[in-house]
Short mmCIF file of C-alpha atoms in Angstrom, two decimals:
data_model
loop_
_atom_site.label_atom_id
_atom_site.label_comp_id
_atom_site.label_asym_id
_atom_site.label_seq_id
_atom_site.Cartn_x
_atom_site.Cartn_y
_atom_site.Cartn_z
CA MET K 14 160.39 103.76 187.49
CA ALA K 15 157.12 101.98 188.28
CA MET K 16 154.35 103.64 190.20
CA VAL K 17 153.88 102.39 193.75
CA GLY K 18 151.17 102.88 196.36
CA MET K 19 152.76 104.42 199.43
CA GLU K 20 151.90 106.48 202.47
CA GLY K 21 153.30 110.04 202.48
CA SER K 22 155.30 109.34 205.64
CA LEU K 23 156.94 106.29 204.11
CA ALA K 24 157.65 108.18 200.89
CA MET K 25 159.51 110.75 202.96
CA ALA K 26 161.47 108.00 204.72
CA GLU K 27 162.32 106.51 201.29
CA ALA K 28 163.64 109.90 200.18
CA ALA K 29 165.86 110.09 203.28
CA ARG K 30 167.12 106.57 202.56
CA LEU K 31 167.88 107.38 198.92
CA ALA K 32 169.66 110.52 200.13
CA ASN K 33 171.77 108.09 202.17
CA VAL K 34 171.52 110.08 205.39
CA ASP K 35 174.27 109.52 207.93
CA VAL K 36 172.36 110.39 211.09
CA VAL K 37 168.71 110.32 212.13
CA ALA K 38 167.97 111.71 215.60
CA ALA K 39 164.28 111.72 216.33
CA TYR K 40 161.49 111.33 218.82
CA PRO K 41 158.17 109.86 217.72
CA ILE K 42 155.06 112.01 217.78
CA THR K 43 151.75 111.67 215.97
CA PRO K 44 151.26 112.18 213.05
CA GLN K 45 154.94 112.08 212.17
CA THR K 46 155.77 108.74 213.81
CA HIS K 47 155.67 106.59 210.66
CA ILE K 48 158.51 108.56 209.11
CA VAL K 49 161.04 107.91 211.85
CA GLU K 50 159.62 104.47 212.62
CA ARG K 51 160.31 103.41 209.02
CA LEU K 52 163.80 104.92 209.15
CA ALA K 53 164.53 103.05 212.40
CA GLU K 54 163.43 99.86 210.66
CA MET K 55 165.67 100.59 207.68
CA VAL K 56 168.68 101.12 209.94
CA ALA K 57 167.88 98.01 212.01
CA ASN K 58 167.58 95.70 209.02
CA GLY K 59 170.52 97.11 207.09
CA GLU K 60 168.65 98.93 204.31
CA LEU K 61 170.20 102.19 205.47
CA ASN K 62 173.71 102.60 206.82
CA ALA K 63 173.12 105.40 209.33
CA SER K 64 173.37 106.18 213.01
CA TYR K 65 169.92 106.29 214.55
CA ILE K 66 169.82 108.25 217.81
CA PRO K 67 166.67 107.56 219.83
CA VAL K 68 166.56 110.64 222.04
CA GLU K 69 164.30 111.44 225.00
CA SER K 70 162.62 114.55 223.57
CA GLU K 71 162.38 116.73 220.48
CA HIS K 72 164.60 119.32 222.14
CA SER K 73 167.29 116.65 222.32
CA ALA K 74 166.50 115.42 218.81
CA MET K 75 167.27 118.79 217.30
CA SER K 76 170.27 119.27 219.60
CA ALA K 77 171.71 115.94 218.44
CA CYS K 78 171.06 117.02 214.84
CA LEU K 79 173.10 120.18 215.45
CA GLY K 80 176.06 118.10 216.55
CA SER K 81 175.92 115.59 213.74
CA SER K 82 175.38 118.20 211.06
CA ALA K 83 178.23 120.30 212.45
CA ALA K 84 180.47 117.24 212.23
CA GLY K 85 179.65 117.08 208.52
CA ALA K 86 177.08 114.28 208.61
CA ARG K 87 173.98 114.36 206.42
CA THR K 88 171.26 114.67 209.04
CA PHE K 89 167.51 114.08 209.02
CA THR K 90 164.78 114.29 211.58
CA ALA K 91 161.02 114.66 211.65
CA THR K 92 158.47 115.98 214.08
CA ALA K 93 155.03 117.54 214.41
CA GLY K 94 152.92 119.88 216.50
CA GLN K 95 153.98 119.98 220.15
CA GLY K 96 157.25 118.31 219.21
CA LEU K 97 158.12 121.15 216.88
CA GLU K 98 157.35 123.60 219.68
CA LEU K 99 159.57 121.73 222.10
CA MET K 100 162.40 122.09 219.56
CA HIS K 101 161.70 125.76 219.17
CA GLU K 102 164.79 127.38 220.69
CA VAL K 103 167.12 124.88 219.03
CA LEU K 104 165.67 125.63 215.58
CA TYR K 105 167.19 129.10 215.72
CA VAL K 106 170.58 127.59 216.51
CA ALA K 107 170.38 125.33 213.45
CA SER K 108 169.79 128.26 211.12
CA GLY K 109 172.15 130.60 212.96
CA LEU K 110 174.93 128.04 212.64
CA ARG K 111 173.88 127.45 209.01
CA LEU K 112 173.59 123.70 209.51
CA PRO K 113 171.87 121.98 206.58
CA ILE K 114 169.60 119.68 208.57
CA VAL K 115 166.51 118.39 206.77
CA MET K 116 163.34 117.92 208.81
CA GLY K 117 159.98 116.54 207.82
CA VAL K 118 157.10 118.17 209.67
CA ALA K 119 153.72 116.42 209.66
CA ASN K 120 151.76 119.58 210.40
CA ARG K 121 149.57 119.30 213.48
CA ALA K 122 147.35 121.56 215.56
CA LEU K 123 148.62 122.81 218.92
CA SER K 124 147.12 122.26 222.33
CA CYS K 125 144.92 123.30 224.05
CA PRO K 126 142.47 121.61 223.46
CA LEU K 127 144.62 118.66 222.54
CA SER K 128 144.44 117.66 218.91
CA VAL K 129 146.66 115.25 217.04
CA TRP K 130 145.15 116.25 213.69
CA GLY K 131 146.43 118.54 211.03
CA ASP K 132 146.63 122.29 210.67
CA HIS K 133 149.38 124.88 210.33
CA SER K 134 149.56 126.22 213.89
CA ASP K 135 152.89 124.48 214.45
CA VAL K 136 154.41 125.87 211.24
CA MET K 137 153.37 129.42 211.90
CA ALA K 138 154.90 129.36 215.38
CA VAL K 139 158.29 128.56 213.83
CA ARG K 140 157.93 130.97 210.94
CA ASP K 141 160.85 133.18 211.94
CA THR K 142 163.32 130.49 212.97
CA GLY K 143 165.36 131.09 209.82
CA TRP K 144 164.64 127.72 208.21
CA ILE K 145 163.82 127.30 204.55
CA GLN K 146 160.26 125.94 204.47
CA VAL K 147 158.48 124.15 201.65
CA PHE K 148 154.96 122.75 201.55
CA ALA K 149 154.04 119.49 199.85
CA GLU K 150 150.50 118.92 198.69
CA ASN K 151 150.55 115.20 197.94
CA GLY K 152 152.57 112.07 198.57
CA GLN K 153 154.68 112.51 195.45
CA GLN K 154 155.72 115.93 196.63
CA ALA K 155 156.50 114.60 200.11
CA PHE K 156 159.06 112.37 198.39
CA ASP K 157 160.31 114.85 195.80
CA LEU K 158 160.60 117.86 198.06
CA THR K 159 162.50 115.87 200.70
CA LEU K 160 165.13 115.02 198.10
CA CYS K 161 165.16 118.64 196.93
CA ALA K 162 165.51 119.71 200.57
CA PHE K 163 168.83 117.91 200.98
CA ARG K 164 170.19 119.44 197.79
CA ILE K 165 168.97 122.91 198.74
CA ALA K 166 170.17 122.73 202.34
CA GLU K 167 173.64 121.52 201.43
CA ASP K 168 174.28 123.79 198.45
CA PRO K 169 177.47 125.71 199.33
CA LYS K 170 175.64 128.95 198.56
CA VAL K 171 172.71 128.01 200.80
CA LEU K 172 173.73 126.09 203.94
CA PHE K 173 170.45 126.50 205.75
CA PRO K 174 168.23 123.90 207.40
CA VAL K 175 165.06 122.98 205.51
CA MET K 176 161.62 121.96 206.76
CA VAL K 177 159.44 119.92 204.43
CA HIS K 178 155.84 120.34 205.53
CA ILE K 179 153.31 117.61 204.92
CA ASP K 180 149.82 117.98 206.36
CA GLY K 181 149.30 115.63 209.28
CA PHE K 182 147.15 112.61 208.33
CA HIS K 183 145.96 114.11 205.02
CA LEU K 184 149.46 113.49 203.67
CA SER K 185 151.33 111.62 206.38
CA HIS K 186 148.84 108.75 206.61
CA VAL K 187 147.24 108.56 203.17
CA VAL K 188 148.43 105.93 200.71
CA GLU K 189 148.78 107.49 197.28
CA PRO K 190 150.19 106.37 193.95
CA LEU K 191 153.63 107.89 193.43
CA TYR K 192 156.94 107.41 191.66
CA LEU K 193 160.12 106.73 193.62
CA MET K 194 163.53 107.18 192.04
CA GLU K 195 166.47 104.91 191.31
CA GLN K 196 169.59 105.35 193.43
CA GLU K 197 171.59 106.42 190.34
CA GLN K 198 169.05 109.13 189.56
CA VAL K 199 169.26 110.43 193.10
CA ASN K 200 173.06 110.31 193.04
CA SER K 201 173.14 112.37 189.85
CA PHE K 202 171.01 115.01 191.58
CA LEU K 203 172.44 114.99 195.10
CA PRO K 204 176.23 115.22 195.46
CA PRO K 205 178.00 114.14 198.67
CA PHE K 206 177.71 116.60 201.56
CA SER K 207 180.67 118.81 202.34
CA TYR K 208 180.32 121.33 205.17
CA PRO K 209 182.80 124.23 205.00
CA PHE K 210 183.68 124.37 208.72
CA PRO K 211 183.08 120.87 210.12
CA LEU K 212 183.98 120.11 213.71
CA ASP K 213 187.52 118.84 213.27
CA PRO K 214 190.26 118.73 215.94
CA ASP K 215 192.90 119.52 213.31
CA THR K 216 191.22 122.79 212.30
CA PRO K 217 189.29 123.90 215.37
CA VAL K 218 186.57 126.52 215.14
CA THR K 219 184.27 128.06 217.71
CA MET K 220 180.58 127.56 216.89
CA GLY K 221 177.66 129.30 218.51
CA ALA K 222 179.84 131.76 220.37
CA PHE K 223 178.73 134.56 222.65
CA THR K 224 178.16 137.74 220.66
CA VAL K 225 178.35 141.23 222.11
CA PRO K 226 175.91 144.00 221.12
CA ILE K 227 178.45 145.54 218.77
CA LEU K 228 178.45 142.37 216.62
CA TYR K 229 175.02 140.70 217.01
CA SER K 230 173.30 142.94 214.44
CA GLU K 231 176.01 142.22 211.88
CA ALA K 232 175.66 138.47 212.49
CA ARG K 233 171.87 138.62 212.02
CA LYS K 234 172.17 140.79 208.90
CA SER K 235 174.66 138.31 207.46
CA MET K 236 172.32 135.38 208.14
CA GLU K 237 169.18 137.13 206.91
CA THR K 238 170.83 138.31 203.71
CA ALA K 239 172.11 134.80 203.05
CA LEU K 240 168.65 133.28 203.56
CA ARG K 241 167.02 135.87 201.29
CA SER K 242 169.58 135.18 198.58
CA THR K 243 168.73 131.47 198.48
CA ARG K 244 165.61 132.25 196.40
CA VAL K 245 167.44 132.07 193.08
CA ILE K 246 169.38 128.95 194.01
CA ILE K 247 166.21 127.14 195.06
CA ASN K 248 164.76 127.86 191.60
CA HIS K 249 167.86 126.38 189.95
CA ILE K 250 167.65 123.27 192.14
CA PHE K 251 163.96 122.79 191.31
CA ALA K 252 164.93 123.02 187.63
CA ASP K 253 167.68 120.46 188.11
CA PHE K 254 165.23 118.17 189.90
CA ALA K 255 162.96 118.42 186.87
CA ARG K 256 165.91 117.30 184.73
CA VAL K 257 166.27 114.02 186.65
CA SER K 258 162.63 113.38 187.60
CA GLY K 259 160.51 115.13 184.98
CA ARG K 260 158.60 116.88 187.77
CA GLN K 261 158.94 120.64 187.98
CA TYR K 262 158.32 122.63 191.16
CA SER K 263 158.22 126.37 191.67
CA ALA K 264 158.07 128.74 194.61
CA VAL K 265 154.60 129.80 193.50
CA GLU K 266 152.57 127.37 191.44
CA GLN K 267 149.43 128.28 189.55
CA TYR K 268 146.36 126.39 188.47
CA ARG K 269 143.99 127.73 185.77
CA SER K 270 144.95 131.24 186.81
CA ASP K 271 145.72 132.80 183.42
CA ASP K 272 142.66 134.97 182.87
CA ALA K 273 141.28 134.69 186.42
CA ASP K 274 139.57 137.65 188.07
CA THR K 275 139.49 135.78 191.39
CA LEU K 276 142.30 133.67 192.78
CA LEU K 277 142.39 131.34 195.74
CA LEU K 278 145.67 130.96 197.62
CA THR K 279 146.48 127.83 199.62
CA MET K 280 149.45 125.99 201.11
CA GLY K 281 149.70 122.25 201.56
CA SER K 282 147.27 119.42 200.83
CA TYR K 283 144.10 121.53 200.61
CA SER K 284 145.45 122.91 197.35
CA GLN K 285 144.17 119.69 195.81
CA ILE K 286 140.63 120.27 197.09
CA ALA K 287 140.83 123.88 195.97
CA MET K 288 141.67 122.68 192.45
CA ASP K 289 138.39 120.73 192.41
CA ALA K 290 136.56 123.88 193.46
CA VAL K 291 138.29 125.85 190.70
CA ASP K 292 137.21 123.23 188.16
CA GLN K 293 133.60 123.48 189.36
CA LEU K 294 133.65 127.27 189.13
CA ARG K 295 135.29 127.17 185.69
CA ASP K 296 132.55 124.79 184.56
CA ARG K 297 130.07 127.47 185.59
CA GLY K 298 131.98 129.93 183.42
CA GLU K 299 133.60 131.83 186.27
CA LYS K 300 137.17 133.05 185.89
CA VAL K 301 138.65 131.56 189.02
CA GLY K 302 142.11 130.10 189.53
CA LEU K 303 144.43 128.95 192.29
CA ILE K 304 147.83 129.99 193.64
CA ARG K 305 149.69 127.31 195.60
CA LEU K 306 152.43 128.72 197.75
CA ARG K 307 155.07 125.98 197.58
CA LEU K 308 157.83 127.98 199.26
CA TRP K 309 156.97 129.68 202.55
CA ARG K 310 160.51 130.74 203.46
CA PRO K 311 162.28 132.51 201.85
CA PHE K 312 159.01 134.19 200.95
CA PRO K 313 158.66 134.42 197.15
CA PHE K 314 157.69 138.10 196.93
CA ASP K 315 158.35 138.63 193.21
CA GLU K 316 156.66 135.45 192.04
CA LEU K 317 153.62 136.07 194.21
CA ARG K 318 153.23 139.68 193.04
CA GLN K 319 153.53 138.58 189.45
CA ALA K 320 151.04 135.73 189.90
CA VAL K 321 148.28 137.92 191.33
CA GLU K 322 148.83 141.21 189.50
CA ASN K 323 145.99 140.75 187.04
CA CYS K 324 143.28 139.47 189.37
CA GLN K 325 140.75 141.63 191.21
CA THR K 326 140.19 139.43 194.24
CA LEU K 327 142.60 137.21 196.11
CA VAL K 328 141.11 134.80 198.65
CA VAL K 329 143.63 133.39 201.12
CA LEU K 330 143.10 130.31 203.29
CA ASP K 331 144.89 130.08 206.62
CA ARG K 332 144.92 126.87 208.64
CA CYS K 333 146.00 128.73 211.75
CA VAL K 334 144.52 131.38 214.00
CA SER K 335 146.50 134.44 214.97
CA PRO K 336 144.45 135.19 218.08
CA ALA K 337 143.37 138.83 218.18
CA GLY K 338 145.84 139.59 215.40
CA PRO K 339 145.45 140.04 211.66
CA PRO K 340 143.21 137.44 210.00
CA GLY K 341 145.67 134.60 209.55
CA PRO K 342 149.46 134.64 209.19
CA VAL K 343 149.50 133.71 205.49
CA CYS K 344 146.89 136.31 204.64
CA SER K 345 148.66 139.06 206.55
CA GLU K 346 151.97 138.19 204.88
CA VAL K 347 150.36 138.19 201.46
CA LYS K 348 148.78 141.56 202.18
CA ALA K 349 152.13 142.93 203.37
CA ALA K 350 153.82 141.65 200.21
CA LEU K 351 151.26 143.44 198.03
CA TYR K 352 151.04 146.72 199.96
CA SER K 353 153.82 148.40 197.96
CA GLN K 354 152.30 147.41 194.60
CA LYS K 355 150.49 150.05 192.57
CA LYS K 356 148.33 147.39 190.99
CA ARG K 357 147.09 144.89 193.53
CA PRO K 358 144.01 142.78 194.15
CA ASN K 359 141.60 143.14 197.05
CA VAL K 360 142.46 140.46 199.58
CA ALA K 361 140.09 138.46 201.77
CA GLY K 362 141.26 135.97 204.37
CA PHE K 363 139.55 132.87 205.69
CA ILE K 364 140.51 130.49 208.43
CA GLY K 365 139.59 126.85 208.04
CA GLY K 366 140.77 123.29 208.18
CA LEU K 367 141.73 123.61 211.84
CA GLY K 368 142.63 120.55 213.90
CA GLY K 369 142.01 118.11 211.05
CA ARG K 370 138.66 119.52 209.90
CA ASP K 371 138.08 118.69 206.25
CA LEU K 372 137.32 121.42 203.79
CA THR K 373 135.13 120.50 200.84
CA PRO K 374 135.18 121.93 197.33
CA ALA K 375 131.80 123.50 198.16
CA GLU K 376 133.42 125.39 201.03
CA PHE K 377 136.13 126.69 198.71
CA VAL K 378 133.38 127.85 196.36
CA GLN K 379 131.75 129.57 199.33
CA MET K 380 135.08 131.25 200.18
CA VAL K 381 135.35 132.57 196.64
CA GLU K 382 131.82 133.99 196.68
CA ARG K 383 132.00 135.44 200.17
CA GLY K 384 135.61 136.54 199.60
CA ARG K 385 134.61 138.72 196.67
CA VAL K 386 132.17 140.59 198.94
CA ILE K 387 134.60 140.97 201.87
CA ALA K 388 137.47 142.01 199.63
CA ALA K 389 135.41 144.64 197.88
CA GLU K 390 134.30 146.03 201.24
CA GLY K 391 137.88 145.94 202.61
CA GLY K 392 136.73 144.00 205.67
CA GLU K 393 139.19 142.98 208.38
CA GLU K 394 136.86 140.57 210.16
CA ILE K 395 138.16 137.07 210.75
CA GLU K 396 135.88 134.64 208.99
CA MET K 397 136.12 131.00 209.90
CA ILE K 398 134.85 128.67 207.26
CA GLY K 399 132.72 125.72 208.29
CA VAL K 400 132.44 126.77 211.93
CA ARG K 401 129.08 126.17 213.62
CA GLY K 402 127.11 128.85 215.42
CA MET W 17 185.45 136.16 211.45
CA SER W 18 188.33 138.54 210.90
CA ALA W 19 190.52 138.61 213.98
CA ARG W 20 192.47 141.62 212.76
CA LYS W 21 189.67 144.18 212.68
CA LYS W 22 188.36 145.91 215.77
CA ASP W 23 184.83 144.81 216.72
CA SER W 24 183.50 148.26 215.87
CA GLU W 25 184.91 147.96 212.32
CA ILE W 26 183.54 144.50 211.47
CA THR W 27 180.76 144.67 208.85
CA TRP W 28 178.07 142.08 208.24
CA GLN W 29 179.98 140.99 205.13
CA ASP W 30 182.95 140.09 207.35
CA ILE W 31 180.93 137.55 209.35
CA ASP W 32 181.77 133.95 208.44
CA ILE W 33 179.05 131.42 207.61
CA GLY W 34 177.24 130.49 210.81
CA ALA W 35 179.21 133.23 212.61
CA VAL W 36 181.88 130.62 213.32
CA ILE W 37 185.11 131.87 214.81
CA ARG W 38 188.13 130.45 213.09
CA THR W 39 190.56 131.65 215.76
CA PRO W 40 189.50 129.57 218.77
CA GLY W 41 190.44 130.97 222.15
CA ASN W 42 190.02 134.58 221.12
CA ALA W 43 187.67 135.13 224.06
CA ALA W 44 190.94 135.88 225.90
CA GLU W 45 191.05 139.16 223.97
CA TYR W 46 187.76 140.22 225.47
CA LYS W 47 188.31 142.73 228.28
CA THR W 48 186.01 142.22 231.23
CA GLY W 49 188.03 144.40 233.58
CA ASP W 50 186.00 147.45 232.63
CA TRP W 51 182.89 145.90 234.20
CA ARG W 52 184.51 146.50 237.61
CA SER W 53 183.17 149.03 240.07
CA ASP W 54 184.91 147.64 243.17
CA LYS W 55 188.49 146.48 243.14
CA PRO W 56 190.21 143.90 245.41
CA THR W 57 193.35 144.88 247.28
CA TRP W 58 195.63 142.33 248.99
CA ASN W 59 197.17 143.11 252.39
CA LYS W 60 200.36 141.07 252.32
CA ASP W 61 200.75 141.40 256.13
CA ARG W 62 197.59 139.36 256.62
CA CYS W 63 197.99 137.00 253.65
CA ILE W 64 198.94 133.43 254.58
CA LYS W 65 199.45 132.44 250.92
CA CYS W 66 196.75 129.77 251.19
CA GLY W 67 195.44 130.35 247.66
CA ILE W 68 191.73 130.23 248.51
CA CYS W 69 191.24 133.42 246.42
CA TYR W 70 192.92 131.73 243.48
CA LEU W 71 190.64 128.71 243.81
CA TYR W 72 187.41 130.65 244.13
CA CYS W 73 187.96 133.34 241.48
CA PRO W 74 185.20 132.57 238.89
CA GLU W 75 187.14 134.44 236.23
CA GLY W 76 190.36 132.48 236.82
CA CYS W 77 192.22 135.76 236.76
CA ILE W 78 194.10 135.50 240.09
CA ARG W 79 197.73 134.41 239.79
CA ARG W 80 200.60 133.79 242.18
CA ASP W 81 203.67 135.95 242.12
CA GLU W 82 207.26 134.73 242.61
CA LYS W 83 207.06 135.29 246.40
CA GLY W 84 203.89 133.21 246.73
CA PHE W 85 201.47 136.10 247.15
CA PHE W 86 198.37 136.44 244.98
CA GLU W 87 197.20 139.22 242.69
CA ALA W 88 194.41 139.76 240.17
CA ASP W 89 194.83 140.39 236.45
CA PHE W 90 192.82 143.57 236.17
CA TYR W 91 192.32 143.11 232.41
CA TYR W 92 189.80 140.42 233.39
CA CYS W 93 188.87 141.00 237.08
CA LYS W 94 185.18 141.99 237.18
CA GLY W 95 185.35 143.06 240.83
CA CYS W 96 182.83 140.44 241.97
CA GLY W 97 184.34 140.34 245.48
CA ILE W 98 184.21 136.57 245.90
CA CYS W 99 187.93 136.49 246.74
CA ALA W 100 187.44 139.03 249.53
CA ARG W 101 184.43 137.17 250.87
CA GLU W 102 186.25 133.84 250.91
CA CYS W 103 189.63 135.03 252.24
CA TRP W 104 190.21 133.31 255.60
CA THR W 105 192.26 136.14 257.08
CA GLN W 106 190.40 139.09 255.57
CA ALA W 107 193.57 139.97 253.70
CA ILE W 108 191.54 141.11 250.69
CA THR W 109 189.41 144.23 250.85
CA MET W 110 187.12 145.61 248.17
CA GLY W 111 187.35 149.33 247.53
CA PRO W 112 185.87 151.64 244.91
CA GLU W 113 187.52 151.58 241.52
CA GLU W 114 189.58 154.71 241.00
CA GLN W 115 188.00 157.01 238.45
#
């Protein structure tokens, strides 16, 4: 397939079209708008045979998605920032009901002050909603991981909703060269959707029922165990995607990390900048590498532990503030994952790239140098990179 | 979810995907009568068989007997007292649940 130049948002819409979604229910919000705008156009001009439900809010968008997914329809939506927060309570219903909805999230900072630009504040606020969450770092991945998301979500052993995170503007609005796929290729990867208990008058079921204290814990344990167990299946699906596309993804991806004494850890588009920084440091003879966390939920504990076991210092970037809490949600989760390990690196956390602020390779280099000092001292101070004053 | 096991015997492995209930209508098995602290009593001498208690009962647990009088199904009656409050002739009185 020929390479095309395409915006990340439109690549995601193309993936939804090739997945032949049945229902799109969405509300436009910057920087996600191009995704659902393009899908609306596809439905209007006959490129995509789907029901497009223009709702009056994100709360309604996700509620409509619950209904269509429960009826057995392949369902897609997209949102960002405040829109994701407005959906918040309904997100738990989607995972609790095990409805395989796929949602693109063009990550955006949260008010106040108002910002339409990218960071991970919106993602971190929905961390525990029980959705599978993957992070793309370029336009190709926005396309690829959206296709993988449908396959993962709908696998009979998974049946969980999936969020595909693309950084607002840095991915959603940047035109990049990427490869699309032929319909036959997609069809060989993504079988038709079959939900085990669809809403059907001939075999009625009760969904989302009231649960008394004597049963709620069992229901949550059942759901949590199921989500945890999707780790292995996600690996298999990534491998199968490599079979059809030639592009291999993993829960934890590494860059020049083999003999590294210091590792950076990033999620999303800044991984690409961090790779430049790693190259610069390697050119100077320093043993520095990069860990890119592709899968945020279910958290890839084993892969992460394995990836960092031989380094001395791990420097984690968070694009979100946990006010008056531990220094960044990703960093605190990484630390928690390593606490039980006999052999573990010192960990330093930085916060940066907030509200669309660019991070340069030089700033990643600075994080590595400063991180080594903080990590060795065991500091808990929150350090914001690139902040004035 | 298994309808045959008692709630207290259901394990997390018994829960169906999405905690769906494949026996719709089984909420009828759920006893709400033990929430009751006050219990309605009908005085048939005052009752005019108007059925206002039947209409107002939020639980839908008041039924009419063969003589046209009304009574509550105490498996469900939560003792809310709405029937007694609404009764036009004060035929219904709320009294403490017997221990």
